[in-house]
Amino acid sequence: MAQYSKNDIVTVKIEDIGTEGEGIGKLEGFTLFVKDAVMGDVVEARLVKVKKNYAYARLEKVLTSSPLRVKPVCPYHKQCGGCQIQAMSYEAQLQFKENKVKNNLVRIGGFDQLFIESVMEPVVGMEQPWHYRNKAQFPVGTDKDGRIITGFYAGRTHSIIANTDCALGVEENEPILQKVLAYMQNEKVSAYDETTGQGLVRHILIRKGFTSGEIMVCLVINGKTIPHCHDLVGRLRQIPGMTSITLSTNTAKTNVIMGDTIRLLWGQEFITDYIGEIKYQISPLSFYQVNPVQTEKLYGLALDYAGLTGNETVWDLYCGIGTISLFLAKKAKQVYGVEIIPQAIDDAKNNAKINNITNAEFYVGKAEEVLPEYYKEYEKTHNGEKAHADVIVVDPPRKGCEESLLQTIVDMQPEKVVYVSCDSATLARDVKFLRANGYELKDVTPVDQFPHTVHVEVVCCLHRVNS
């Protein structure tokens, strides 16, 4: 095998794509991972990190373009950490995501490839895979000439790339950001400096209700108030749909963006939006899915897989602000939601109220503690009778479910487990456990919730095998 060193420039054909969207090529058995290269490209790449049998490389030049390569819409896509695969055609992106889910279920889940192909539906893509994000958080800083800028962090750094027109965000972001920057310039309002902890404005949060058209702007500040706030309000009120203008105080030296307190400058403290027929109130601190078009498809699949008739008791674990719970409650007898974040549960209860839903109850706590505790207590208080659920829905964070929670799910013997996942690797691991404990995989559908990134959501359904 040839010897390679850092900064060597090599020519390589990209023959595969890694889970993080990087191109993979081989040189005499030596594996190269090349960021921004597309499968089918022949590229010139500079080695930046060399190990014994592989190296990471930076793309220097595309010598022969892959048929899958397209011209990126955003001029900053290489520097920004947001869109890892924007240089790939959308059809190729969907195929990559479908393969990623399939490979994880085979490799980690231990399933036969032909079986997975028989139960897995094609990935659900978007007709318009741009401007789909209803929320964006823009850091504010100064450039080397001292000008106030806002945009996004460069990949794996906290250096701001000045860009007020992200191709994934709503079109209103651009005029809103320009108005905030003009206000700061005009009133000599300083930008926050992470290294010194000085300066006032840290981030600009923008949210838009896709159905309602309502817009929220929240400035995250290193203080309690801003000077001449009437000037800022006056500028922002010119934007059609403006509904909520607030401040969030965050004086800690931290990477956490939002502070705990919200102060209303104008309008109301929340905006409203719909997913399907369900109405939600969204505050600056609320968790809410960032792609409402695909969320409706994702939750619609979860509801279809649950197959509710109106007589079922359903548990919705990691329920957030009750998005899936309220969908399910329309068709179930009773729904119980569990979420660790108290404010999310407050939002869930409020969302149930504004939709006149009375058959959904919500509990604050870790799902991996609340459900096992409920199961034990139920047996004690019901003369040894075991707690039962007809359907259990889980939508865990990226790390997946803890084994103790999966064991309680198995103990409760639901007829169906509907698993919504943002990481198909941990999904595959958890499905393997359920499969070994009396459940069989019936349906799998990937949903492209985040076009131009490597992330893919999956919803699957497992049925209990009657012993």
PDB file of C-alpha atoms in Angstrom, residues 121-125 294-308 324 327-328 393 416-420 443-449 457-461:
ATOM      1  CA  GLU A 121     -41.830   2.043   1.375  1.00  0.00           C
ATOM      2  CA  PRO A 122     -39.937   4.553  -0.815  1.00  0.00           C
ATOM      3  CA  VAL A 123     -38.741   7.677   0.996  1.00  0.00           C
ATOM      4  CA  VAL A 124     -41.358  10.473   1.128  1.00  0.00           C
ATOM      5  CA  GLY A 125     -39.728  13.507  -0.512  1.00  0.00           C
ATOM      6  CA  GLN A 294     -43.279  16.939   5.982  1.00  0.00           C
ATOM      7  CA  THR A 295     -44.369  16.753   9.630  1.00  0.00           C
ATOM      8  CA  GLU A 296     -47.976  16.378   8.518  1.00  0.00           C
ATOM      9  CA  LYS A 297     -46.924  13.448   6.288  1.00  0.00           C
ATOM     10  CA  LEU A 298     -44.795  11.922   9.074  1.00  0.00           C
ATOM     11  CA  TYR A 299     -47.551  12.113  11.704  1.00  0.00           C
ATOM     12  CA  GLY A 300     -50.147  10.991   9.166  1.00  0.00           C
ATOM     13  CA  LEU A 301     -48.086   7.817   8.648  1.00  0.00           C
ATOM     14  CA  ALA A 302     -47.762   7.312  12.422  1.00  0.00           C
ATOM     15  CA  LEU A 303     -51.551   7.622  12.725  1.00  0.00           C
ATOM     16  CA  ASP A 304     -52.141   5.206   9.831  1.00  0.00           C
ATOM     17  CA  TYR A 305     -49.745   2.675  11.357  1.00  0.00           C
ATOM     18  CA  ALA A 306     -51.481   2.954  14.749  1.00  0.00           C
ATOM     19  CA  GLY A 307     -54.731   1.880  13.026  1.00  0.00           C
ATOM     20  CA  LEU A 308     -56.960   3.384  15.735  1.00  0.00           C
ATOM     21  CA  ILE A 324     -48.449  13.397  17.823  1.00  0.00           C
ATOM     22  CA  PHE A 327     -53.312  13.696  16.290  1.00  0.00           C
ATOM     23  CA  LEU A 328     -53.853  10.338  18.023  1.00  0.00           C
ATOM     24  CA  VAL A 393     -45.794   5.545  20.183  1.00  0.00           C
ATOM     25  CA  LYS A 416     -48.576  -2.206  18.101  1.00  0.00           C
ATOM     26  CA  VAL A 417     -45.465  -0.108  18.688  1.00  0.00           C
ATOM     27  CA  VAL A 418     -45.125   2.894  16.367  1.00  0.00           C
ATOM     28  CA  TYR A 419     -41.544   4.206  16.393  1.00  0.00           C
ATOM     29  CA  VAL A 420     -40.726   7.640  14.945  1.00  0.00           C
ATOM     30  CA  ASP A 443     -43.947  -1.306   7.937  1.00  0.00           C
ATOM     31  CA  VAL A 444     -41.094   1.190   7.466  1.00  0.00           C
ATOM     32  CA  THR A 445     -41.235   4.562   5.686  1.00  0.00           C
ATOM     33  CA  PRO A 446     -38.399   7.128   5.590  1.00  0.00           C
ATOM     34  CA  VAL A 447     -39.520  10.775   5.394  1.00  0.00           C
ATOM     35  CA  ASP A 448     -37.218  13.522   4.115  1.00  0.00           C
ATOM     36  CA  GLN A 449     -37.767  16.097   6.830  1.00  0.00           C
ATOM     37  CA  GLU A 457     -36.730  10.717   9.722  1.00  0.00           C
ATOM     38  CA  VAL A 458     -38.250   7.233   9.753  1.00  0.00           C
ATOM     39  CA  VAL A 459     -41.600   5.943  10.981  1.00  0.00           C
ATOM     40  CA  CYS A 460     -42.084   2.217  11.442  1.00  0.00           C
ATOM     41  CA  CYS A 461     -44.655  -0.104  12.976  1.00  0.00           C
TER      42      CYS A 461
END
